[in-house]
PDB file of C-alpha atoms in Angstrom:
ATOM      1  CA  MET A   1    -100.705 -17.093 -38.819  1.00  0.00           C
ATOM      2  CA  ALA A   2     -97.669 -15.793 -40.000  1.00  0.00           C
ATOM      3  CA  SER A   3     -97.589 -12.730 -41.596  1.00  0.00           C
ATOM      4  CA  LYS A   4     -96.091 -12.632 -45.381  1.00  0.00           C
ATOM      5  CA  GLU A   5     -92.649 -10.418 -43.976  1.00  0.00           C
ATOM      6  CA  GLU A   6     -92.169 -13.370 -41.327  1.00  0.00           C
ATOM      7  CA  MET A   7     -92.783 -16.272 -44.057  1.00  0.00           C
ATOM      8  CA  SER A   8     -90.276 -14.046 -46.433  1.00  0.00           C
ATOM      9  CA  GLU A   9     -87.719 -13.831 -43.501  1.00  0.00           C
ATOM     10  CA  ASN A  10     -88.104 -17.634 -43.008  1.00  0.00           C
ATOM     11  CA  SER A  11     -87.622 -18.887 -46.643  1.00  0.00           C
ATOM     12  CA  GLY A  12     -84.322 -16.219 -47.237  1.00  0.00           C
ATOM     13  CA  SER A  13     -83.210 -18.167 -44.100  1.00  0.00           C
ATOM     14  CA  ASN A  14     -84.113 -21.549 -44.918  1.00  0.00           C
ATOM     15  CA  GLU A  15     -81.911 -20.778 -48.571  1.00  0.00           C
ATOM     16  CA  ARG A  16     -78.775 -19.159 -46.793  1.00  0.00           C
ATOM     17  CA  CYS A  17     -78.667 -22.694 -44.728  1.00  0.00           C
ATOM     18  CA  GLU A  18     -78.855 -25.224 -47.971  1.00  0.00           C
ATOM     19  CA  SER A  19     -76.496 -23.019 -49.542  1.00  0.00           C
ATOM     20  CA  ASP A  20     -73.916 -24.151 -46.808  1.00  0.00           C
ATOM     21  CA  ALA A  21     -75.124 -27.526 -46.918  1.00  0.00           C
ATOM     22  CA  SER A  22     -74.102 -27.340 -50.525  1.00  0.00           C
ATOM     23  CA  ASP A  23     -71.070 -26.034 -50.224  1.00  0.00           C
ATOM     24  CA  GLN A  24     -70.154 -28.636 -47.176  1.00  0.00           C
ATOM     25  CA  LYS A  25     -71.150 -31.447 -50.102  1.00  0.00           C
ATOM     26  CA  SER A  26     -69.001 -29.873 -52.504  1.00  0.00           C
ATOM     27  CA  GLU A  27     -65.534 -30.591 -50.313  1.00  0.00           C
ATOM     28  CA  THR A  28     -66.417 -33.963 -49.616  1.00  0.00           C
ATOM     29  CA  GLN A  29     -65.597 -36.964 -51.206  1.00  0.00           C
ATOM     30  CA  ASN A  30     -66.418 -40.275 -51.067  1.00  0.00           C
ATOM     31  CA  ASN A  31     -63.051 -42.696 -50.058  1.00  0.00           C
ATOM     32  CA  GLY A  32     -65.211 -45.828 -51.616  1.00  0.00           C
ATOM     33  CA  SER A  33     -65.656 -47.054 -48.256  1.00  0.00           C
ATOM     34  CA  GLY A  34     -68.599 -45.205 -47.557  1.00  0.00           C
ATOM     35  CA  GLU A  35     -66.320 -42.521 -45.685  1.00  0.00           C
ATOM     36  CA  SER A  36     -66.262 -39.108 -46.752  1.00  0.00           C
ATOM     37  CA  THR A  37     -62.933 -37.581 -46.277  1.00  0.00           C
ATOM     38  CA  ASP A  38     -63.035 -33.467 -46.076  1.00  0.00           C
ATOM     39  CA  VAL A  39     -60.396 -32.607 -48.934  1.00  0.00           C
ATOM     40  CA  VAL A  40     -58.666 -28.759 -47.434  1.00  0.00           C
ATOM     41  CA  LYS A  41     -57.820 -26.604 -50.191  1.00  0.00           C
ATOM     42  CA  PRO A  42     -54.490 -25.938 -50.701  1.00  0.00           C
ATOM     43  CA  GLN A  43     -53.904 -21.910 -49.514  1.00  0.00           C
ATOM     44  CA  ASN A  44     -51.429 -19.899 -51.914  1.00  0.00           C
ATOM     45  CA  THR A  45     -49.761 -18.236 -48.762  1.00  0.00           C
ATOM     46  CA  PRO A  46     -46.742 -16.470 -50.119  1.00  0.00           C
ATOM     47  CA  VAL A  47     -42.997 -16.680 -49.651  1.00  0.00           C
ATOM     48  CA  GLU A  48     -42.034 -13.283 -47.572  1.00  0.00           C
ATOM     49  CA  THR A  49     -38.184 -12.816 -48.621  1.00  0.00           C
ATOM     50  CA  PRO A  50     -36.137 -10.288 -47.076  1.00  0.00           C
ATOM     51  CA  ASP A  51     -35.316  -7.408 -49.302  1.00  0.00           C
ATOM     52  CA  ASN A  52     -31.726  -5.934 -49.263  1.00  0.00           C
ATOM     53  CA  GLU A  53     -33.393  -2.959 -46.811  1.00  0.00           C
ATOM     54  CA  ASN A  54     -34.467  -5.688 -44.532  1.00  0.00           C
ATOM     55  CA  LEU A  55     -31.393  -7.102 -44.473  1.00  0.00           C
ATOM     56  CA  ALA A  56     -29.809  -3.605 -43.581  1.00  0.00           C
ATOM     57  CA  ASN A  57     -31.153  -2.740 -40.882  1.00  0.00           C
ATOM     58  CA  THR A  58     -30.921  -6.230 -39.362  1.00  0.00           C
ATOM     59  CA  ASP A  59     -27.976  -7.168 -36.772  1.00  0.00           C
ATOM     60  CA  ILE A  60     -26.496  -9.989 -39.008  1.00  0.00           C
ATOM     61  CA  PRO A  61     -22.607  -9.189 -38.665  1.00  0.00           C
ATOM     62  CA  VAL A  62     -20.852  -9.072 -42.016  1.00  0.00           C
ATOM     63  CA  SER A  63     -17.363 -10.658 -42.602  1.00  0.00           C
ATOM     64  CA  ASP A  64     -14.507  -8.715 -43.609  1.00  0.00           C
ATOM     65  CA  PRO A  65     -12.004 -11.266 -45.606  1.00  0.00           C
ATOM     66  CA  GLY A  66      -9.498  -8.372 -44.891  1.00  0.00           C
ATOM     67  CA  GLY A  67     -10.173  -7.389 -41.186  1.00  0.00           C
ATOM     68  CA  ASP A  68      -8.331  -9.938 -38.668  1.00  0.00           C
ATOM     69  CA  SER A  69      -5.335  -8.988 -40.494  1.00  0.00           C
ATOM     70  CA  LYS A  70      -5.563  -5.462 -40.463  1.00  0.00           C
ATOM     71  CA  ASP A  71      -6.184  -5.384 -36.877  1.00  0.00           C
ATOM     72  CA  THR A  72      -3.116  -7.633 -36.332  1.00  0.00           C
ATOM     73  CA  ALA A  73      -0.798  -5.771 -38.274  1.00  0.00           C
ATOM     74  CA  GLN A  74      -1.935  -2.572 -36.309  1.00  0.00           C
ATOM     75  CA  THR A  75      -0.948  -4.679 -33.232  1.00  0.00           C
ATOM     76  CA  GLU A  76       2.095  -5.898 -34.299  1.00  0.00           C
ATOM     77  CA  ASN A  77       2.841  -1.972 -35.132  1.00  0.00           C
ATOM     78  CA  CYS A  78       2.027  -1.118 -31.606  1.00  0.00           C
ATOM     79  CA  ASP A  79       4.162  -3.641 -30.000  1.00  0.00           C
ATOM     80  CA  SER A  80       6.861  -2.472 -32.282  1.00  0.00           C
ATOM     81  CA  ALA A  81       6.847   0.824 -31.588  1.00  0.00           C
ATOM     82  CA  SER A  82       6.837   0.194 -27.734  1.00  0.00           C
ATOM     83  CA  SER A  83       9.566  -1.821 -27.420  1.00  0.00           C
ATOM     84  CA  GLU A  84      11.572   0.910 -29.862  1.00  0.00           C
ATOM     85  CA  THR A  85      15.344   1.492 -27.921  1.00  0.00           C
ATOM     86  CA  VAL A  86      17.940   3.929 -28.082  1.00  0.00           C
ATOM     87  CA  THR A  87      21.224   3.857 -27.039  1.00  0.00           C
ATOM     88  CA  PHE A  88      23.187   7.170 -25.227  1.00  0.00           C
ATOM     89  CA  LYS A  89      24.993   8.135 -22.713  1.00  0.00           C
ATOM     90  CA  VAL A  90      24.453   9.186 -19.427  1.00  0.00           C
ATOM     91  CA  ILE A  91      26.897  11.175 -17.371  1.00  0.00           C
ATOM     92  CA  TYR A  92      27.177  12.023 -13.717  1.00  0.00           C
ATOM     93  CA  ASN A  93      29.956  13.348 -11.903  1.00  0.00           C
ATOM     94  CA  LYS A  94      32.072  13.050 -14.705  1.00  0.00           C
ATOM     95  CA  GLN A  95      31.879   9.141 -15.180  1.00  0.00           C
ATOM     96  CA  LYS A  96      30.092   8.147 -18.975  1.00  0.00           C
ATOM     97  CA  TYR A  97      27.848   5.227 -18.511  1.00  0.00           C
ATOM     98  CA  ASP A  98      25.985   3.526 -22.322  1.00  0.00           C
ATOM     99  CA  VAL A  99      22.541   3.194 -21.554  1.00  0.00           C
ATOM    100  CA  THR A 100      19.789   1.220 -23.973  1.00  0.00           C
ATOM    101  CA  PHE A 101      16.515   2.093 -22.919  1.00  0.00           C
ATOM    102  CA  PRO A 102      12.603   2.284 -24.228  1.00  0.00           C
ATOM    103  CA  LEU A 103      12.018   5.361 -26.226  1.00  0.00           C
ATOM    104  CA  ASP A 104       7.939   5.324 -24.625  1.00  0.00           C
ATOM    105  CA  LYS A 105       9.438   5.026 -21.161  1.00  0.00           C
ATOM    106  CA  LYS A 106       9.481   8.422 -18.833  1.00  0.00           C
ATOM    107  CA  VAL A 107      12.318   9.793 -17.276  1.00  0.00           C
ATOM    108  CA  LEU A 108      10.774   8.535 -14.108  1.00  0.00           C
ATOM    109  CA  ASP A 109      11.977   5.390 -15.587  1.00  0.00           C
ATOM    110  CA  LEU A 110      15.194   6.332 -16.324  1.00  0.00           C
ATOM    111  CA  LYS A 111      15.801   7.737 -13.190  1.00  0.00           C
ATOM    112  CA  SER A 112      15.278   3.876 -11.552  1.00  0.00           C
ATOM    113  CA  HIS A 113      17.431   2.530 -13.977  1.00  0.00           C
ATOM    114  CA  VAL A 114      20.228   5.592 -13.342  1.00  0.00           C
ATOM    115  CA  GLN A 115      20.110   4.770 -10.004  1.00  0.00           C
ATOM    116  CA  THR A 116      21.426   1.266  -9.747  1.00  0.00           C
ATOM    117  CA  LEU A 117      24.214   2.885 -11.963  1.00  0.00           C
ATOM    118  CA  THR A 118      25.172   5.868  -9.796  1.00  0.00           C
ATOM    119  CA  GLY A 119      23.705   4.909  -6.230  1.00  0.00           C
ATOM    120  CA  VAL A 120      21.704   8.304  -6.550  1.00  0.00           C
ATOM    121  CA  PRO A 121      18.295   8.035  -5.367  1.00  0.00           C
ATOM    122  CA  SER A 122      15.542   8.740  -8.041  1.00  0.00           C
ATOM    123  CA  ALA A 123      14.053  11.274  -5.762  1.00  0.00           C
ATOM    124  CA  MET A 124      17.431  13.300  -5.568  1.00  0.00           C
ATOM    125  CA  GLN A 125      18.559  13.148  -9.287  1.00  0.00           C
ATOM    126  CA  LYS A 126      17.582  16.064 -12.090  1.00  0.00           C
ATOM    127  CA  ILE A 127      17.706  14.739 -15.268  1.00  0.00           C
ATOM    128  CA  MET A 128      19.196  17.160 -17.842  1.00  0.00           C
ATOM    129  CA  PHE A 129      18.526  17.186 -21.868  1.00  0.00           C
ATOM    130  CA  LYS A 130      18.084  20.259 -23.131  1.00  0.00           C
ATOM    131  CA  GLY A 131      16.937  22.051 -20.094  1.00  0.00           C
ATOM    132  CA  LEU A 132      15.865  20.259 -16.570  1.00  0.00           C
ATOM    133  CA  ALA A 133      13.417  17.040 -18.214  1.00  0.00           C
ATOM    134  CA  LYS A 134      10.192  16.643 -16.045  1.00  0.00           C
ATOM    135  CA  ASP A 135       9.421  12.816 -14.652  1.00  0.00           C
ATOM    136  CA  GLN A 136       6.047  12.311 -17.083  1.00  0.00           C
ATOM    137  CA  ILE A 137       7.518  12.912 -20.607  1.00  0.00           C
ATOM    138  CA  THR A 138       8.891   9.937 -22.588  1.00  0.00           C
ATOM    139  CA  LEU A 139      12.253  10.021 -24.028  1.00  0.00           C
ATOM    140  CA  ARG A 140      10.296   9.949 -27.358  1.00  0.00           C
ATOM    141  CA  ASP A 141       8.601  13.213 -26.927  1.00  0.00           C
ATOM    142  CA  LEU A 142      12.358  14.520 -25.592  1.00  0.00           C
ATOM    143  CA  LYS A 143      14.142  13.467 -29.070  1.00  0.00           C
ATOM    144  CA  VAL A 144      16.367  11.537 -27.347  1.00  0.00           C
ATOM    145  CA  THR A 145      18.687  10.099 -30.382  1.00  0.00           C
ATOM    146  CA  LYS A 146      21.094   7.320 -30.818  1.00  0.00           C
ATOM    147  CA  GLY A 147      24.662   9.109 -29.123  1.00  0.00           C
ATOM    148  CA  ALA A 148      22.791  11.984 -27.291  1.00  0.00           C
ATOM    149  CA  LYS A 149      24.180  12.820 -23.959  1.00  0.00           C
ATOM    150  CA  VAL A 150      22.178  12.937 -20.867  1.00  0.00           C
ATOM    151  CA  MET A 151      23.418  15.152 -17.753  1.00  0.00           C
ATOM    152  CA  VAL A 152      22.576  13.414 -14.113  1.00  0.00           C
ATOM    153  CA  VAL A 153      22.569  15.777 -10.987  1.00  0.00           C
ATOM    154  CA  GLY A 154      22.181  14.626  -7.593  1.00  0.00           C
ATOM    155  CA  SER A 155      23.799  13.831  -4.423  1.00  0.00           C
ATOM    156  CA  THR A 156      24.360  10.034  -3.108  1.00  0.00           C
ATOM    157  CA  MET A 157      23.040   9.568   0.381  1.00  0.00           C
ATOM    158  CA  ASN A 158      27.270   9.608   1.162  1.00  0.00           C
ATOM    159  CA  ASP A 159      27.658  13.275  -0.150  1.00  0.00           C
ATOM    160  CA  VAL A 160      24.884  14.346   2.356  1.00  0.00           C
ATOM    161  CA  LEU A 161      26.324  13.361   5.498  1.00  0.00           C
ATOM    162  CA  GLN A 162      30.060  15.004   4.101  1.00  0.00           C
ATOM    163  CA  VAL A 163      27.781  18.503   4.395  1.00  0.00           C
ATOM    164  CA  THR A 164      28.994  18.350   7.855  1.00  0.00           C
ATOM    165  CA  ASN A 165      32.869  17.652   8.757  1.00  0.00           C
ATOM    166  CA  THR A 166      33.721  13.987   8.391  1.00  0.00           C
ATOM    167  CA  PRO A 167      33.634  12.817  12.344  1.00  0.00           C
ATOM    168  CA  THR A 168      37.525  11.752  13.901  1.00  0.00           C
ATOM    169  CA  ALA A 169      37.530   8.200  14.951  1.00  0.00           C
ATOM    170  CA  LYS A 170      38.044  10.271  18.106  1.00  0.00           C
ATOM    171  CA  GLU A 171      35.141  12.800  18.056  1.00  0.00           C
ATOM    172  CA  LEU A 172      33.262   8.846  17.123  1.00  0.00           C
ATOM    173  CA  GLN A 173      34.623   7.436  19.804  1.00  0.00           C
ATOM    174  CA  GLU A 174      33.509  10.637  22.037  1.00  0.00           C
ATOM    175  CA  GLU A 175      30.592  10.147  21.061  1.00  0.00           C
ATOM    176  CA  GLU A 176      29.866   6.380  21.606  1.00  0.00           C
ATOM    177  CA  LYS A 177      30.760   7.558  25.116  1.00  0.00           C
ATOM    178  CA  ALA A 178      28.328  10.095  25.321  1.00  0.00           C
ATOM    179  CA  ALA A 179      25.493   8.295  24.211  1.00  0.00           C
ATOM    180  CA  THR A 180      26.275   6.293  27.061  1.00  0.00           C
ATOM    181  CA  SER A 181      26.501   9.070  29.507  1.00  0.00           C
ATOM    182  CA  LYS A 182      23.580  10.887  31.368  1.00  0.00           C
ATOM    183  CA  GLU A 183      25.578  14.003  30.407  1.00  0.00           C
ATOM    184  CA  PRO A 184      23.304  16.518  28.343  1.00  0.00           C
ATOM    185  CA  LEU A 185      24.351  16.714  25.147  1.00  0.00           C
ATOM    186  CA  SER A 186      24.631  20.144  24.851  1.00  0.00           C
ATOM    187  CA  THR A 187      27.158  19.941  27.318  1.00  0.00           C
ATOM    188  CA  GLN A 188      29.321  17.298  25.850  1.00  0.00           C
ATOM    189  CA  LYS A 189      32.384  18.324  24.449  1.00  0.00           C
ATOM    190  CA  GLN A 190      31.838  17.694  20.243  1.00  0.00           C
ATOM    191  CA  HIS A 191      28.641  19.943  20.996  1.00  0.00           C
ATOM    192  CA  LYS A 192      29.668  22.711  23.352  1.00  0.00           C
ATOM    193  CA  LYS A 193      32.374  23.564  20.890  1.00  0.00           C
ATOM    194  CA  VAL A 194      30.296  23.609  18.671  1.00  0.00           C
ATOM    195  CA  LEU A 195      27.480  25.783  20.126  1.00  0.00           C
ATOM    196  CA  ASP A 196      30.242  28.075  21.823  1.00  0.00           C
ATOM    197  CA  LYS A 197      32.262  28.887  18.455  1.00  0.00           C
ATOM    198  CA  TYR A 198      28.950  29.874  16.796  1.00  0.00           C
ATOM    199  CA  GLY A 199      26.612  31.143  19.412  1.00  0.00           C
ATOM    200  CA  LYS A 200      22.679  31.900  19.181  1.00  0.00           C
ATOM    201  CA  PRO A 201      21.782  32.353  15.713  1.00  0.00           C
ATOM    202  CA  ASP A 202      20.116  35.887  15.520  1.00  0.00           C
ATOM    203  CA  ASP A 203      17.688  35.459  12.226  1.00  0.00           C
ATOM    204  CA  ILE A 204      16.304  32.359  14.575  1.00  0.00           C
ATOM    205  CA  LEU A 205      12.641  31.618  14.915  1.00  0.00           C
ATOM    206  CA  PRO A 206      11.214  31.920  18.323  1.00  0.00           C
ATOM    207  CA  GLY A 207      10.937  29.096  20.163  1.00  0.00           C
ATOM    208  CA  VAL A 208       8.746  28.091  23.110  1.00  0.00           C
ATOM    209  CA  LYS A 209       9.240  25.416  25.619  1.00  0.00           C
ATOM    210  CA  ASN A 210       6.742  22.986  27.212  1.00  0.00           C
ATOM    211  CA  THR A 211       4.445  23.673  23.684  1.00  0.00           C
ATOM    212  CA  LYS A 212       3.591  21.034  20.787  1.00  0.00           C
ATOM    213  CA  GLU A 213       2.267  22.835  17.928  1.00  0.00           C
ATOM    214  CA  PRO A 214       2.310  21.479  14.108  1.00  0.00           C
ATOM    215  CA  LEU A 215       4.419  22.144  12.032  1.00  0.00           C
ATOM    216  CA  PRO A 216       4.432  25.780  10.036  1.00  0.00           C
ATOM    217  CA  HIS A 217       3.468  26.107   6.198  1.00  0.00           C
ATOM    218  CA  PHE A 218       6.736  27.731   5.677  1.00  0.00           C
ATOM    219  CA  PRO A 219      10.393  26.282   5.763  1.00  0.00           C
ATOM    220  CA  LEU A 220      12.168  26.228   9.328  1.00  0.00           C
ATOM    221  CA  THR A 221      15.137  28.463   9.432  1.00  0.00           C
ATOM    222  CA  GLY A 222      18.040  30.322  11.382  1.00  0.00           C
ATOM    223  CA  MET A 223      19.111  26.895  12.086  1.00  0.00           C
ATOM    224  CA  TYR A 224      22.757  25.467  12.114  1.00  0.00           C
ATOM    225  CA  ASN A 225      24.778  22.340  11.320  1.00  0.00           C
ATOM    226  CA  LYS A 226      28.032  21.142  12.853  1.00  0.00           C
ATOM    227  CA  ALA A 227      29.205  23.380  10.161  1.00  0.00           C
ATOM    228  CA  GLY A 228      28.096  26.683  11.423  1.00  0.00           C
ATOM    229  CA  GLY A 229      26.553  26.589   8.133  1.00  0.00           C
ATOM    230  CA  LYS A 230      23.001  27.598   7.703  1.00  0.00           C
ATOM    231  CA  VAL A 231      20.020  24.888   7.664  1.00  0.00           C
ATOM    232  CA  ARG A 232      16.440  25.319   6.302  1.00  0.00           C
ATOM    233  CA  LEU A 233      14.106  22.574   6.755  1.00  0.00           C
ATOM    234  CA  THR A 234      11.316  22.308   4.499  1.00  0.00           C
ATOM    235  CA  PHE A 235       8.478  19.456   4.563  1.00  0.00           C
ATOM    236  CA  LYS A 236       6.912  18.313   1.357  1.00  0.00           C
ATOM    237  CA  LEU A 237       4.314  16.262   2.380  1.00  0.00           C
ATOM    238  CA  GLU A 238       2.588  15.340  -0.929  1.00  0.00           C
ATOM    239  CA  LEU A 239       6.089  14.073  -2.596  1.00  0.00           C
ATOM    240  CA  ASP A 240       6.926  12.201   0.653  1.00  0.00           C
ATOM    241  CA  GLN A 241       9.814  14.399   1.258  1.00  0.00           C
ATOM    242  CA  LEU A 242      12.058  16.426   3.700  1.00  0.00           C
ATOM    243  CA  TRP A 243      14.059  19.053   1.531  1.00  0.00           C
ATOM    244  CA  LEU A 244      17.756  20.054   3.478  1.00  0.00           C
ATOM    245  CA  GLY A 245      18.894  22.961   2.606  1.00  0.00           C
ATOM    246  CA  THR A 246      21.850  24.962   3.052  1.00  0.00           C
ATOM    247  CA  LYS A 247      23.320  28.118   1.109  1.00  0.00           C
ATOM    248  CA  GLU A 248      25.497  25.168  -1.070  1.00  0.00           C
ATOM    249  CA  ARG A 249      22.708  23.198  -1.813  1.00  0.00           C
ATOM    250  CA  THR A 250      19.365  21.717  -1.057  1.00  0.00           C
ATOM    251  CA  GLU A 251      19.339  17.492  -0.404  1.00  0.00           C
ATOM    252  CA  LYS A 252      15.527  16.270  -1.097  1.00  0.00           C
ATOM    253  CA  LEU A 253      15.803  13.212   1.401  1.00  0.00           C
ATOM    254  CA  PRO A 254      13.122  10.785   0.798  1.00  0.00           C
ATOM    255  CA  MET A 255      11.048  10.431   4.709  1.00  0.00           C
ATOM    256  CA  ASN A 256      12.102   6.470   4.550  1.00  0.00           C
ATOM    257  CA  SER A 257      15.754   6.876   4.264  1.00  0.00           C
ATOM    258  CA  ILE A 258      16.181   9.041   7.737  1.00  0.00           C
ATOM    259  CA  LYS A 259      16.435   5.980  10.331  1.00  0.00           C
ATOM    260  CA  ALA A 260      16.167   7.913  13.425  1.00  0.00           C
ATOM    261  CA  VAL A 261      15.382  11.441  14.690  1.00  0.00           C
ATOM    262  CA  VAL A 262      17.482  12.225  18.370  1.00  0.00           C
ATOM    263  CA  SER A 263      16.637  15.728  20.386  1.00  0.00           C
ATOM    264  CA  GLU A 264      17.390  17.381  23.217  1.00  0.00           C
ATOM    265  CA  PRO A 265      17.029  20.427  24.731  1.00  0.00           C
ATOM    266  CA  LEU A 266      19.908  22.749  25.066  1.00  0.00           C
ATOM    267  CA  ALA A 267      21.293  24.075  28.547  1.00  0.00           C
ATOM    268  CA  GLY A 268      20.035  27.443  29.476  1.00  0.00           C
ATOM    269  CA  HIS A 269      18.140  27.269  26.535  1.00  0.00           C
ATOM    270  CA  GLU A 270      15.418  24.946  26.376  1.00  0.00           C
ATOM    271  CA  GLU A 271      12.673  26.906  24.155  1.00  0.00           C
ATOM    272  CA  TYR A 272      15.351  25.119  21.469  1.00  0.00           C
ATOM    273  CA  HIS A 273      16.082  21.600  20.889  1.00  0.00           C
ATOM    274  CA  MET A 274      19.678  20.400  19.144  1.00  0.00           C
ATOM    275  CA  LEU A 275      18.432  17.563  16.407  1.00  0.00           C
ATOM    276  CA  ALA A 276      19.838  15.030  14.339  1.00  0.00           C
ATOM    277  CA  LEU A 277      18.569  13.653  11.562  1.00  0.00           C
ATOM    278  CA  GLN A 278      19.726   9.541  11.215  1.00  0.00           C
ATOM    279  CA  LEU A 279      20.663   9.207   7.581  1.00  0.00           C
ATOM    280  CA  GLY A 280      22.541   5.921   7.606  1.00  0.00           C
ATOM    281  CA  PRO A 281      22.980   2.203   9.791  1.00  0.00           C
ATOM    282  CA  THR A 282      24.864   4.282  12.567  1.00  0.00           C
ATOM    283  CA  GLU A 283      24.941   6.697  15.156  1.00  0.00           C
ATOM    284  CA  ALA A 284      27.982   8.204  12.971  1.00  0.00           C
ATOM    285  CA  SER A 285      25.732   8.802  10.164  1.00  0.00           C
ATOM    286  CA  ARG A 286      23.780  11.499  12.020  1.00  0.00           C
ATOM    287  CA  TYR A 287      23.430  15.334  10.635  1.00  0.00           C
ATOM    288  CA  TRP A 288      23.332  17.677  13.659  1.00  0.00           C
ATOM    289  CA  ILE A 289      21.056  20.686  13.477  1.00  0.00           C
ATOM    290  CA  TYR A 290      21.517  23.356  16.119  1.00  0.00           C
ATOM    291  CA  TRP A 291      18.530  25.744  17.325  1.00  0.00           C
ATOM    292  CA  VAL A 292      15.239  23.643  16.577  1.00  0.00           C
ATOM    293  CA  PRO A 293      12.236  25.683  18.370  1.00  0.00           C
ATOM    294  CA  ALA A 294      11.471  23.360  20.617  1.00  0.00           C
ATOM    295  CA  GLN A 295       7.734  24.012  19.872  1.00  0.00           C
ATOM    296  CA  TYR A 296       8.007  22.115  16.715  1.00  0.00           C
ATOM    297  CA  VAL A 297      10.190  19.115  18.203  1.00  0.00           C
ATOM    298  CA  ASP A 298       7.525  16.611  18.195  1.00  0.00           C
ATOM    299  CA  ALA A 299       5.613  17.492  14.956  1.00  0.00           C
ATOM    300  CA  ILE A 300       9.263  16.948  13.445  1.00  0.00           C
ATOM    301  CA  LYS A 301       9.607  13.172  14.288  1.00  0.00           C
ATOM    302  CA  ASP A 302       6.167  12.618  13.700  1.00  0.00           C
ATOM    303  CA  THR A 303       6.428  13.338  10.303  1.00  0.00           C
ATOM    304  CA  ILE A 304       9.619  12.108   8.997  1.00  0.00           C
ATOM    305  CA  LEU A 305       8.667   8.715  11.445  1.00  0.00           C
ATOM    306  CA  GLY A 306       5.516   8.254   9.288  1.00  0.00           C
ATOM    307  CA  LYS A 307       3.196   9.796  12.276  1.00  0.00           C
ATOM    308  CA  TRP A 308       1.325  11.888  10.086  1.00  0.00           C
ATOM    309  CA  GLN A 309      -0.055  15.685  11.706  1.00  0.00           C
ATOM    310  CA  LEU A 310      -3.983  15.694  11.187  1.00  0.00           C
ATOM    311  CA  PHE A 311      -3.888  19.812  11.350  1.00  0.00           C
TER     312      PHE A 311
END
């Protein structure tokens, strides 16, 4: 037999079930055909609209009606500046050249243009405008103005070849004849005359025969050319140049401008060589150097002709 508490609990449960059924009945309507239709109550869901703060935090691009025109104007101004030119005079060896060149081009670019005018290789030029102009500076920074005068200092390959005495026709014939003979170069008439006249230099570097050494970290000095002028060889590997120095001047020769290197030991002094740098297409363009230390000859050839020394 159920207690009073259990009867009370069951009664409350029945009331809740009836209440739920009543609610469901009130939401059901008869559609006239005996079928009931559930009516879904509309829910008032608020529509979220982004406020100004949310819009500011979004990545929505904002069009700028004047932006494109500003960018275009700036681009046009840059193009105009980069194409701005200046007309000035280049003076070389008492000759004047009218040159029109972009202001934003570098001195190095100007050297390439001057080479086409004068024949002086760009590597052998010095541009003078209010002093020596550095390769990486622009004409604008150099403040080159209309009508300015720019000086060029340098030597053509023909000038370099004339550092020594120009060989006569007879000497050329002797050299050609000697080239086909087996007589040592140092005993041939044209070279023997030079060696007998100037002898062995007092300040020559020590020579070592039957030995190969890398180039020293200092210039090779104490040698002389066919005119007896002192010669100094400085190898600028970082510039790919050979600096051929004499008392009068220093010629900066690009390595690839030297066509060949010929050498032979001096008779009776095999620890030294006579060596020729061929600066043109023929043997007549050979620049002879006497008393080159024998241990450096192979390194000189390899460096000039492209076989870099890994020392």
